[in-house]
PDB file of C-alpha atoms and ligand atoms in Angstrom:
ATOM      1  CA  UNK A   1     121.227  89.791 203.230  1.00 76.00           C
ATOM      2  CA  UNK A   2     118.649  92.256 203.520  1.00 92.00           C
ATOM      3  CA  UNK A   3     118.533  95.445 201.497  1.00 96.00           C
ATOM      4  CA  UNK A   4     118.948  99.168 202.327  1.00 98.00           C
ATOM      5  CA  UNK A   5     115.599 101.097 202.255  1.00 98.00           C
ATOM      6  CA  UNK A   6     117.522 103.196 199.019  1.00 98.00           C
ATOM      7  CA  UNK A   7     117.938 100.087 197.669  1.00 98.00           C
ATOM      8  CA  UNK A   8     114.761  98.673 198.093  1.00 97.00           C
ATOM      9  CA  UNK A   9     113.674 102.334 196.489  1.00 98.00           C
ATOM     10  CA  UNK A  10     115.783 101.723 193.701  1.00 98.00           C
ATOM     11  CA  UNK A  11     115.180  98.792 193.025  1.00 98.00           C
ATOM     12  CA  UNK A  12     111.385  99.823 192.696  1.00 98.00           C
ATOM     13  CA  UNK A  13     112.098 102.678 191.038  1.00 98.00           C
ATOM     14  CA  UNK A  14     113.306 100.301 188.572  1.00 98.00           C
ATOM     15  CA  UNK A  15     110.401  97.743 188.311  1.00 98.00           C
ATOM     16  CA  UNK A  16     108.090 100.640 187.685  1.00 98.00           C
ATOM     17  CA  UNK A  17     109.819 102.373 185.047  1.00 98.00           C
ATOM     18  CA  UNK A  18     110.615  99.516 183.065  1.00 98.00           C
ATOM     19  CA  UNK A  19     106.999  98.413 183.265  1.00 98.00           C
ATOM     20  CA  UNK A  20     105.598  99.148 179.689  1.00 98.00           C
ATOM     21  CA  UNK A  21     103.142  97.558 177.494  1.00 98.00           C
ATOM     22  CA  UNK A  22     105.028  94.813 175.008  1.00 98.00           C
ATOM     23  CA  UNK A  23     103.069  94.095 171.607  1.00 97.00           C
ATOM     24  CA  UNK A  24     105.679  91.360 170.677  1.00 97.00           C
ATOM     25  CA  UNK A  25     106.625  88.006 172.250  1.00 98.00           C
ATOM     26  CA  UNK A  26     109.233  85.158 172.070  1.00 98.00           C
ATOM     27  CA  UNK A  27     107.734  81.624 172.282  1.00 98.00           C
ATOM     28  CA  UNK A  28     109.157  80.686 175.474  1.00 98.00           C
ATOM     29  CA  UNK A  29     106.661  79.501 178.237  1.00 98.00           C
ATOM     30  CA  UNK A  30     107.362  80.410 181.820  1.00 98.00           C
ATOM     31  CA  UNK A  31     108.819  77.901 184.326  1.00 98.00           C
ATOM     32  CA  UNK A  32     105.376  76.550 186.087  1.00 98.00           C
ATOM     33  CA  UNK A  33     106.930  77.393 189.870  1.00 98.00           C
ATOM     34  CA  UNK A  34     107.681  80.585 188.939  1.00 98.00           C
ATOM     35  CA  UNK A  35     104.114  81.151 186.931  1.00 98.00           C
ATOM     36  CA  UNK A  36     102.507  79.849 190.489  1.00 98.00           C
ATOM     37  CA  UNK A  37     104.971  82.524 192.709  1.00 98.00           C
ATOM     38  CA  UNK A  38     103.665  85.473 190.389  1.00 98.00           C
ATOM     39  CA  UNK A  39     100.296  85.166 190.676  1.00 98.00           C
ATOM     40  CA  UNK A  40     100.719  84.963 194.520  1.00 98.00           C
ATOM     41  CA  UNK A  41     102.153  88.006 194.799  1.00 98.00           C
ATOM     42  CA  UNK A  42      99.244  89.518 192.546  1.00 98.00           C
ATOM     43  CA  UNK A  43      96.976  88.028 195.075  1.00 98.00           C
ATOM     44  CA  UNK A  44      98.516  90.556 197.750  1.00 98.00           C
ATOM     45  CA  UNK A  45      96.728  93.480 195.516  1.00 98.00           C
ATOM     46  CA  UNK A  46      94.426  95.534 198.092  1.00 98.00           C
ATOM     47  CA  UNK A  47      90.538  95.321 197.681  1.00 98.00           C
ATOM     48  CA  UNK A  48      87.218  96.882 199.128  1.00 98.00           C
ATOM     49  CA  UNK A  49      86.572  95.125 202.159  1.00 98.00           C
ATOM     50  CA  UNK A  50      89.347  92.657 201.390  1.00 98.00           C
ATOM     51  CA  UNK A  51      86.880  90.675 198.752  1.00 98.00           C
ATOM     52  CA  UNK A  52      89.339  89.550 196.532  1.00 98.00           C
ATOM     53  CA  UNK A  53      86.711  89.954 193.555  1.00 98.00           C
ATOM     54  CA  UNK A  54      88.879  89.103 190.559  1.00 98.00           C
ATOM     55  CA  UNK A  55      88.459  86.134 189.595  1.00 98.00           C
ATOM     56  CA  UNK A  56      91.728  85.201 187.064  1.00 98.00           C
ATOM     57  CA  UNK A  57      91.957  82.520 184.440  1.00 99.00           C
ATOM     58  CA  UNK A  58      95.086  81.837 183.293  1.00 98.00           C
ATOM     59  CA  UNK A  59      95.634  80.398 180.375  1.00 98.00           C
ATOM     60  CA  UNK A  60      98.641  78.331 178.105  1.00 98.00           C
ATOM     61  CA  UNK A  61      98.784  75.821 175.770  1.00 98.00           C
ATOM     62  CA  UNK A  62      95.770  74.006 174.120  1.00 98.00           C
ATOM     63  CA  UNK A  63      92.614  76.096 175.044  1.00 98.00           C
ATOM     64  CA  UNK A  64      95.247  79.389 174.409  1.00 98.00           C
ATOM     65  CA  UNK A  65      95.902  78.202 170.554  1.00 98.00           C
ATOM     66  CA  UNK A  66      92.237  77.500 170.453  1.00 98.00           C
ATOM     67  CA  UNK A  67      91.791  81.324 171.565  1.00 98.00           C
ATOM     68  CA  UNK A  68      94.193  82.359 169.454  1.00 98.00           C
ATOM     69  CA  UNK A  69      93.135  80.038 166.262  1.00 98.00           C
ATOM     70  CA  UNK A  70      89.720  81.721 166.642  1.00 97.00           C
ATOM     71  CA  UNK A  71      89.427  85.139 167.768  1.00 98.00           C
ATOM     72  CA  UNK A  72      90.853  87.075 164.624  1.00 98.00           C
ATOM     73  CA  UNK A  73      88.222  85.073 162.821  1.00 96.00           C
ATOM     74  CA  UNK A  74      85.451  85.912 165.186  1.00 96.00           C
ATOM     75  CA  UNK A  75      86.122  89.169 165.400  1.00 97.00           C
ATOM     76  CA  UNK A  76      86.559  89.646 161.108  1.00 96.00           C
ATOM     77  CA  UNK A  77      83.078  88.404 161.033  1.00 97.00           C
ATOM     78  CA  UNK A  78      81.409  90.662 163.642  1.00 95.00           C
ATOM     79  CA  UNK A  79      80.647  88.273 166.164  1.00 94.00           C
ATOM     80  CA  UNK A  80      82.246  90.366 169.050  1.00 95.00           C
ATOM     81  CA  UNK A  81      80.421  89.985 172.311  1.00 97.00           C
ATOM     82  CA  UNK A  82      81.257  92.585 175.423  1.00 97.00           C
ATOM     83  CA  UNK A  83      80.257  92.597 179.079  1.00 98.00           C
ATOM     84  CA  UNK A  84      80.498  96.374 179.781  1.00 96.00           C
ATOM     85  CA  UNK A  85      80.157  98.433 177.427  1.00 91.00           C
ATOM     86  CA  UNK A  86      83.036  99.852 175.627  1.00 92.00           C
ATOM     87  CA  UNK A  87      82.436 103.861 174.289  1.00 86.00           C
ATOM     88  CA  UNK A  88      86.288 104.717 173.558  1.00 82.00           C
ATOM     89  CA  UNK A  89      84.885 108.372 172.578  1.00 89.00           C
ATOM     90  CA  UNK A  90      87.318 110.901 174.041  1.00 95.00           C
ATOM     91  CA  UNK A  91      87.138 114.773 174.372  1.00 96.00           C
ATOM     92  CA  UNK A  92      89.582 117.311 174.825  1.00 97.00           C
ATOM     93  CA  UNK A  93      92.815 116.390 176.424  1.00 96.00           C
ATOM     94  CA  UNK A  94      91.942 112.775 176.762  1.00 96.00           C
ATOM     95  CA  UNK A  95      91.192 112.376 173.035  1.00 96.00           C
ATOM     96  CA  UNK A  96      94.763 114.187 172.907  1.00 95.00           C
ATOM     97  CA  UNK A  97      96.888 111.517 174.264  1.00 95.00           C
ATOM     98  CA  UNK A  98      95.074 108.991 172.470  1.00 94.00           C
ATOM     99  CA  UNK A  99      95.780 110.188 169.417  1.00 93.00           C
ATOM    100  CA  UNK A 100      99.226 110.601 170.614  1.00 93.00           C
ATOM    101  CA  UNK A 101      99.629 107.189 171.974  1.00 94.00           C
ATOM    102  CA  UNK A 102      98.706 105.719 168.741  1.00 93.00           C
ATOM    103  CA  UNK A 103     101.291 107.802 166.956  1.00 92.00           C
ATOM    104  CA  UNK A 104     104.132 106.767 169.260  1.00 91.00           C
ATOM    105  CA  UNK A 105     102.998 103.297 168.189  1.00 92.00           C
ATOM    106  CA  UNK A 106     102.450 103.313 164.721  1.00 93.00           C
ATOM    107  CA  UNK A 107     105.372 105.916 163.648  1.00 91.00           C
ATOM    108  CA  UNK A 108     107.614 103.620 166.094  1.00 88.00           C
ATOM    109  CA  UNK A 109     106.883 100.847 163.485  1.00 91.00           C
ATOM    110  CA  UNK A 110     107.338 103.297 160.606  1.00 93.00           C
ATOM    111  CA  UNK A 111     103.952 103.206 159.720  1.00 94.00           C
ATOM    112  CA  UNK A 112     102.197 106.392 158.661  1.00 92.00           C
ATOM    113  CA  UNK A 113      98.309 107.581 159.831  1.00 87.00           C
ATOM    114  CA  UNK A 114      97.046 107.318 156.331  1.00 91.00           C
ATOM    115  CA  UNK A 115      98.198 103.582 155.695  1.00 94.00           C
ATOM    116  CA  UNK A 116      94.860 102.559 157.624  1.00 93.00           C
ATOM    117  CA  UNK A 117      95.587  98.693 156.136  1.00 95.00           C
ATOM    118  CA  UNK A 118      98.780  98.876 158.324  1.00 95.00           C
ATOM    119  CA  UNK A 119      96.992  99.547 161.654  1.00 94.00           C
ATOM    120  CA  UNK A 120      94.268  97.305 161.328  1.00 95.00           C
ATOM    121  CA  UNK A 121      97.110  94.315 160.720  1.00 95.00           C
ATOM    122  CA  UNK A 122      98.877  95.989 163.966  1.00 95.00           C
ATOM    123  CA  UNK A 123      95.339  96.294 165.572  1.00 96.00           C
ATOM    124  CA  UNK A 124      94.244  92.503 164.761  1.00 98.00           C
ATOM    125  CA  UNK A 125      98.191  91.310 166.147  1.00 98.00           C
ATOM    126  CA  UNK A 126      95.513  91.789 169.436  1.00 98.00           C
ATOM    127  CA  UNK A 127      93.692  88.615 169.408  1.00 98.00           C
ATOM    128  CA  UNK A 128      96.299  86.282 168.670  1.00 98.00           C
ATOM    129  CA  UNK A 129      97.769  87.534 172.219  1.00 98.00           C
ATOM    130  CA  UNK A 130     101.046  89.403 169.973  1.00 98.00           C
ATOM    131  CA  UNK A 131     102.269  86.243 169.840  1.00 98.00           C
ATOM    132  CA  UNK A 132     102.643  85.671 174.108  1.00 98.00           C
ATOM    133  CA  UNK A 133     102.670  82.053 175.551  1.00 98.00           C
ATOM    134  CA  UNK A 134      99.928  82.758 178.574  1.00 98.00           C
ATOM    135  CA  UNK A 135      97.172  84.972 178.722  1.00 99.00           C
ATOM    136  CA  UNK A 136      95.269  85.753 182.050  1.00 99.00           C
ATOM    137  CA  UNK A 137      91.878  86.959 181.863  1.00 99.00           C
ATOM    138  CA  UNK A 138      90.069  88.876 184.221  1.00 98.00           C
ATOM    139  CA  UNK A 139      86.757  88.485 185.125  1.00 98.00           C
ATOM    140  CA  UNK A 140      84.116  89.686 187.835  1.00 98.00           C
ATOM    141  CA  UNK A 141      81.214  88.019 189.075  1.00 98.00           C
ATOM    142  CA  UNK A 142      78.354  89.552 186.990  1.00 97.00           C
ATOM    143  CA  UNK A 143      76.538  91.059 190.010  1.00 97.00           C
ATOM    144  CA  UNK A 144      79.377  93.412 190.767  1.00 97.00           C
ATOM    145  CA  UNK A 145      80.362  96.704 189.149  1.00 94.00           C
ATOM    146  CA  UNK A 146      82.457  99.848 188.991  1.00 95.00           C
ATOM    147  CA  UNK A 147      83.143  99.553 192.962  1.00 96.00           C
ATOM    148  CA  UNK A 148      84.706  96.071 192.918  1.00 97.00           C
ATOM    149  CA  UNK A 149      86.049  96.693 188.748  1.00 98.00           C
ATOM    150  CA  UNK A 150      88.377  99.338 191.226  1.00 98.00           C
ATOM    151  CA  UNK A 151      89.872  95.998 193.186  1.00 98.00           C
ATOM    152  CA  UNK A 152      90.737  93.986 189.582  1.00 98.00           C
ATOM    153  CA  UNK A 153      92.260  96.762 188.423  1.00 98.00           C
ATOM    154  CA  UNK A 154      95.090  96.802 191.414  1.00 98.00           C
ATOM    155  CA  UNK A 155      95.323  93.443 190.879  1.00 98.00           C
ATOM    156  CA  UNK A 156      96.307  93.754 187.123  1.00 98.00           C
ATOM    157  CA  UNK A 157      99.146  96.397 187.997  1.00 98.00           C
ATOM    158  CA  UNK A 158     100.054  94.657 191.326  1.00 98.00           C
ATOM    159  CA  UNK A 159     100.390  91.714 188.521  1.00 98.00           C
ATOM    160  CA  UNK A 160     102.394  93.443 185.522  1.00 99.00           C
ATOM    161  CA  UNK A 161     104.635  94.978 188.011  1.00 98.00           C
ATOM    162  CA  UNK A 162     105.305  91.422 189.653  1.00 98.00           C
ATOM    163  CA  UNK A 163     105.880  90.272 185.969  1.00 98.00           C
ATOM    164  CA  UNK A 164     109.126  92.900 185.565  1.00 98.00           C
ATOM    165  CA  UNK A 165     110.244  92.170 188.037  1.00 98.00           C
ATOM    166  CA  UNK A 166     110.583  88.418 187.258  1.00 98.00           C
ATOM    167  CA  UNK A 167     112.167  89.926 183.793  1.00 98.00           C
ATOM    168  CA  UNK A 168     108.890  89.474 182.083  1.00 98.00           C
ATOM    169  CA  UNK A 169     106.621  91.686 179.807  1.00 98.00           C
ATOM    170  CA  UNK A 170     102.980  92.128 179.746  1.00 98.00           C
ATOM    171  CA  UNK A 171      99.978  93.859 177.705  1.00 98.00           C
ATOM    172  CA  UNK A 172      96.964  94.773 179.231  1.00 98.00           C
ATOM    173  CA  UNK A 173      94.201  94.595 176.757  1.00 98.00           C
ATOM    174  CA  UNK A 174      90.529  95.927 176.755  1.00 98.00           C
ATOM    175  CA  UNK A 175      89.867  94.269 172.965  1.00 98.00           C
ATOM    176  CA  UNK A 176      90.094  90.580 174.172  1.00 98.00           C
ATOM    177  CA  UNK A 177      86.707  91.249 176.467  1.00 98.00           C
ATOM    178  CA  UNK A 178      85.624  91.726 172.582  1.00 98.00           C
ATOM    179  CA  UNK A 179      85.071  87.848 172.766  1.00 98.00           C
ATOM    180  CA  UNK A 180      83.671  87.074 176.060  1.00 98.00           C
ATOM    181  CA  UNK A 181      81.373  84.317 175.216  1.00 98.00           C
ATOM    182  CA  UNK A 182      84.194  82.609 173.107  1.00 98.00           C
ATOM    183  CA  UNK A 183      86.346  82.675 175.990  1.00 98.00           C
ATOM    184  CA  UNK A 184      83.730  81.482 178.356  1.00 98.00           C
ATOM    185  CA  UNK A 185      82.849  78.816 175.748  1.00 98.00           C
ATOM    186  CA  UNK A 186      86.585  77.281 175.365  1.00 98.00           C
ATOM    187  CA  UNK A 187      87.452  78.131 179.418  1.00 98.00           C
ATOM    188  CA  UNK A 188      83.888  75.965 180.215  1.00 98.00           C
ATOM    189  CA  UNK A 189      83.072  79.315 182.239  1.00 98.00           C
ATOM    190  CA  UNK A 190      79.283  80.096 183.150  1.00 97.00           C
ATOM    191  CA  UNK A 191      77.208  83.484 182.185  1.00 98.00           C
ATOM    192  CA  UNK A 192      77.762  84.375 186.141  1.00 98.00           C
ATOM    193  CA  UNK A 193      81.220  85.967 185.175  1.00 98.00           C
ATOM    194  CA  UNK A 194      82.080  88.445 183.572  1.00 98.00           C
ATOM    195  CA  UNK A 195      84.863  89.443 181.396  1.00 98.00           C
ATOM    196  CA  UNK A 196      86.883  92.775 182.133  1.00 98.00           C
ATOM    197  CA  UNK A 197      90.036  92.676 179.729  1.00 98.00           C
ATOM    198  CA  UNK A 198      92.870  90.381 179.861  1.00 98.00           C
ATOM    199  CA  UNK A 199      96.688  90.333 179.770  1.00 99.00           C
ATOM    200  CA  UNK A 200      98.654  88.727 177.411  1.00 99.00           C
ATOM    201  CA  UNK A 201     102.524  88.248 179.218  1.00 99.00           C
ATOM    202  CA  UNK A 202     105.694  86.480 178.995  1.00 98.00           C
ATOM    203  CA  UNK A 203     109.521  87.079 177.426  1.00 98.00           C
ATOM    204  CA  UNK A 204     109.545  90.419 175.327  1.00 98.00           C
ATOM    205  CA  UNK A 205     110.526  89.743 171.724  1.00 98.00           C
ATOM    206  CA  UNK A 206     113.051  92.417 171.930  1.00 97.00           C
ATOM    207  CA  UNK A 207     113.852  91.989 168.170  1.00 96.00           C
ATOM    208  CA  UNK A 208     109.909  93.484 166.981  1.00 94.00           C
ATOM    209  CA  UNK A 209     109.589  96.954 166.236  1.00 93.00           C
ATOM    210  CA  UNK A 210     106.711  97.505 168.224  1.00 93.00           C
ATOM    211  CA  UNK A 211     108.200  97.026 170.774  1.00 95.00           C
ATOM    212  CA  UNK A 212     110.503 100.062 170.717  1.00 93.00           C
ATOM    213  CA  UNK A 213     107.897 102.545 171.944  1.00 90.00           C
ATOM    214  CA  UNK A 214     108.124 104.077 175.005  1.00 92.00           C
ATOM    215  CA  UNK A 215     105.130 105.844 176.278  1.00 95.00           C
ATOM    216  CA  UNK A 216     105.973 109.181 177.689  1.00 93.00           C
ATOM    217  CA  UNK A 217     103.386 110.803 180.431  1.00 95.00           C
ATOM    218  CA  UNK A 218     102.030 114.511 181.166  1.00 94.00           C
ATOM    219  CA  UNK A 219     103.489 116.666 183.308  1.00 97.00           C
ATOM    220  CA  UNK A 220     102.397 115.675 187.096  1.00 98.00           C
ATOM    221  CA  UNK A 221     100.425 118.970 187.211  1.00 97.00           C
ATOM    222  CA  UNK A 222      98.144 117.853 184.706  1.00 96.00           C
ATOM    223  CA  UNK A 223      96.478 115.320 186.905  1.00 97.00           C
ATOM    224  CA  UNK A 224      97.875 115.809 190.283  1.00 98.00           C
ATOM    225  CA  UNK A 225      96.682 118.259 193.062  1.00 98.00           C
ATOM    226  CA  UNK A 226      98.957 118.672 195.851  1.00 98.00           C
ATOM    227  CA  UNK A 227      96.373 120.675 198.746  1.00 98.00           C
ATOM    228  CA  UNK A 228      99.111 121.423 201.347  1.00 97.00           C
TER     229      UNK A 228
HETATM  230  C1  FMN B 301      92.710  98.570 180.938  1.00 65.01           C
HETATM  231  C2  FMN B 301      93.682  98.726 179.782  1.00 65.01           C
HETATM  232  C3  FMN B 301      93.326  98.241 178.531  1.00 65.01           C
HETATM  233  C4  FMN B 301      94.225  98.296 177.460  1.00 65.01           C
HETATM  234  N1  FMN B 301      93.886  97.728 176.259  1.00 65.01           N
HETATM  235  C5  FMN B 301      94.810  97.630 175.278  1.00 65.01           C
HETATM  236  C6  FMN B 301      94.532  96.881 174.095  1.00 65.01           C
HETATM  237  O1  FMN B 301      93.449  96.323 173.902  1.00 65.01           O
HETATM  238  N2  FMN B 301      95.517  96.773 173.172  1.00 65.01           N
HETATM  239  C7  FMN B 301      96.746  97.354 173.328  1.00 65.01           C
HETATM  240  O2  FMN B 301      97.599  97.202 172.464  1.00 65.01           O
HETATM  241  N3  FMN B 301      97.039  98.097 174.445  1.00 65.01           N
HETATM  242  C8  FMN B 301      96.103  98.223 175.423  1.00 65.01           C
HETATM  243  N4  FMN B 301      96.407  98.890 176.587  1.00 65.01           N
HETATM  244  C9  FMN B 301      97.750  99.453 176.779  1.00 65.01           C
HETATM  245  C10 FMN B 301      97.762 100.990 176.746  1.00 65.01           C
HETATM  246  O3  FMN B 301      97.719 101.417 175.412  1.00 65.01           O
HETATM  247  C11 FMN B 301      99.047 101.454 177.462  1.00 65.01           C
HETATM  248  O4  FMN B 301      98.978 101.091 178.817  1.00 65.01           O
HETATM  249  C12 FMN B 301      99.243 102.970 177.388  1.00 65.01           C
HETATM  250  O5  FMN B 301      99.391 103.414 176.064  1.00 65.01           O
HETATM  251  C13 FMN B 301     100.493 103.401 178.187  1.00 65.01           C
HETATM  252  O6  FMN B 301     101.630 102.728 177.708  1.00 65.01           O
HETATM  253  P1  FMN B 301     102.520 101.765 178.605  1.00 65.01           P
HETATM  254  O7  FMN B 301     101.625 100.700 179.201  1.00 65.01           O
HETATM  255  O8  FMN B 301     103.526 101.171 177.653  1.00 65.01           O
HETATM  256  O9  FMN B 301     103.150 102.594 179.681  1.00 65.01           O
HETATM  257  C14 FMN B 301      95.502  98.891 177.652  1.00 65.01           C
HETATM  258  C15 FMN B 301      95.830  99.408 178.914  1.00 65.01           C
HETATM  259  C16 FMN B 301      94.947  99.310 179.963  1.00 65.01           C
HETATM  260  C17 FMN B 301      95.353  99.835 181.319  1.00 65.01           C
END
């Protein structure tokens, strides 16, 4: 039975809306044929020259309870080592919906700016993966920059979308390239690649607050040019 081209529209109409970043996670692992199917059809993601730079890790079980036993840890204690630099400094409208994406968060969880204790405990719920059974992370070879960091980034939507539409949730998340070398260390990963971010996934924990935001967007105008 093949579908109508509306229905095929619909249907990914569907997959992209319901795509959101989840912050809470049951404990269920995902069926191992299934795990291998989704990251083929992340491997379909377009690249520069077709170079397929990203190279993905992706991990479960032992070494991810070791990641997730140590990084809070490492990260109280200052030992947070990046790959690119990270300057989260935003002006004007940018600075804007930050501020407005952390509200939508926090006041989703009934937590107020002032209570900074609050946030930090959300902020921290970061590096033990929000509680998610796999984490991929996604890595370039060091000798490669913003051109081919372009390519990894299709691949991580081309991935999140594949996960909703297997019924699965995701997180894309800049802080865990806050412990590159630990991740290299437990992965047994040389110095020759480099960690971008990673992406916690697996089933939503539809029961945790934060998981009842729903980002909005600006109006299309705001970043989109039509020149007709
Ligand atoms: C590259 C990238 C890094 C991100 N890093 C984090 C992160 O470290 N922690 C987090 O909770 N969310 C992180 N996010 C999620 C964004 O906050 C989220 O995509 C944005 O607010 C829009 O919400 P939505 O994904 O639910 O549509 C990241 C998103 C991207 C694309």
């Amino acid at each position: 039975m093949s579908l109508t081209r509306s229905e095929i529209v619909q249907c990914f109409e569907e997959v992209v809306m319901n795509r959101r970043s989840v912050r809470g996670f049951k404990p269920d692992r995902i069926d191992p044929e299934v795990l291998t199917r989704i990251f083929e059809l992340a491997q379909r993601a377009p690249s520069n020259c077709n170079t397929q730079p990203w190279q993905v890790h992706v991990v479960s079980g032992e070494p991810l309870e070791k990641l997730r036993q140590a990084m809070p840890a490492n990260f109280i204690q200052g030992k947070v080592t990046i790959d690119y630099p990270y300057e989260p400094k935003y002006h004007g409208v940018y600075k804007d919906r930050q501020y407005d994406a952390a509200d939508q968060m926090y006041s989703s969880m009934n937590i107020e700016r002032s209570d900074k204790d609050a946030r930090a405990e959300v902020f921290m719920r970061n590096f033990t993966f929000f509680g998610a059974q796999h984490v991929a992370f996604l890595f370039l070879p060091d000798d490669f920059g913003l051109r081919e960091a372009i390519d990894v980034g299709m691949y991580a939507q081309n991935l999140m979308l594949t996960l909703t539409a297997f019924g699965m949730a995701s997180c894309p998340q800049t802080s865990l390239s806050f412990h590159a070398d630990m991740v290299r260390e437990v992965l047994e990963i040389d110095l020759s690649s480099k960690l971008l971010f990673g992406i916690s996934f697996g089933y939503e924990n539809t029961e945790d607050p934060i998981n009842n935001t729903r980002m909005g967007r600006g109006e299309l105008n705001e970043t989109t040019v039509f020149h007709r």
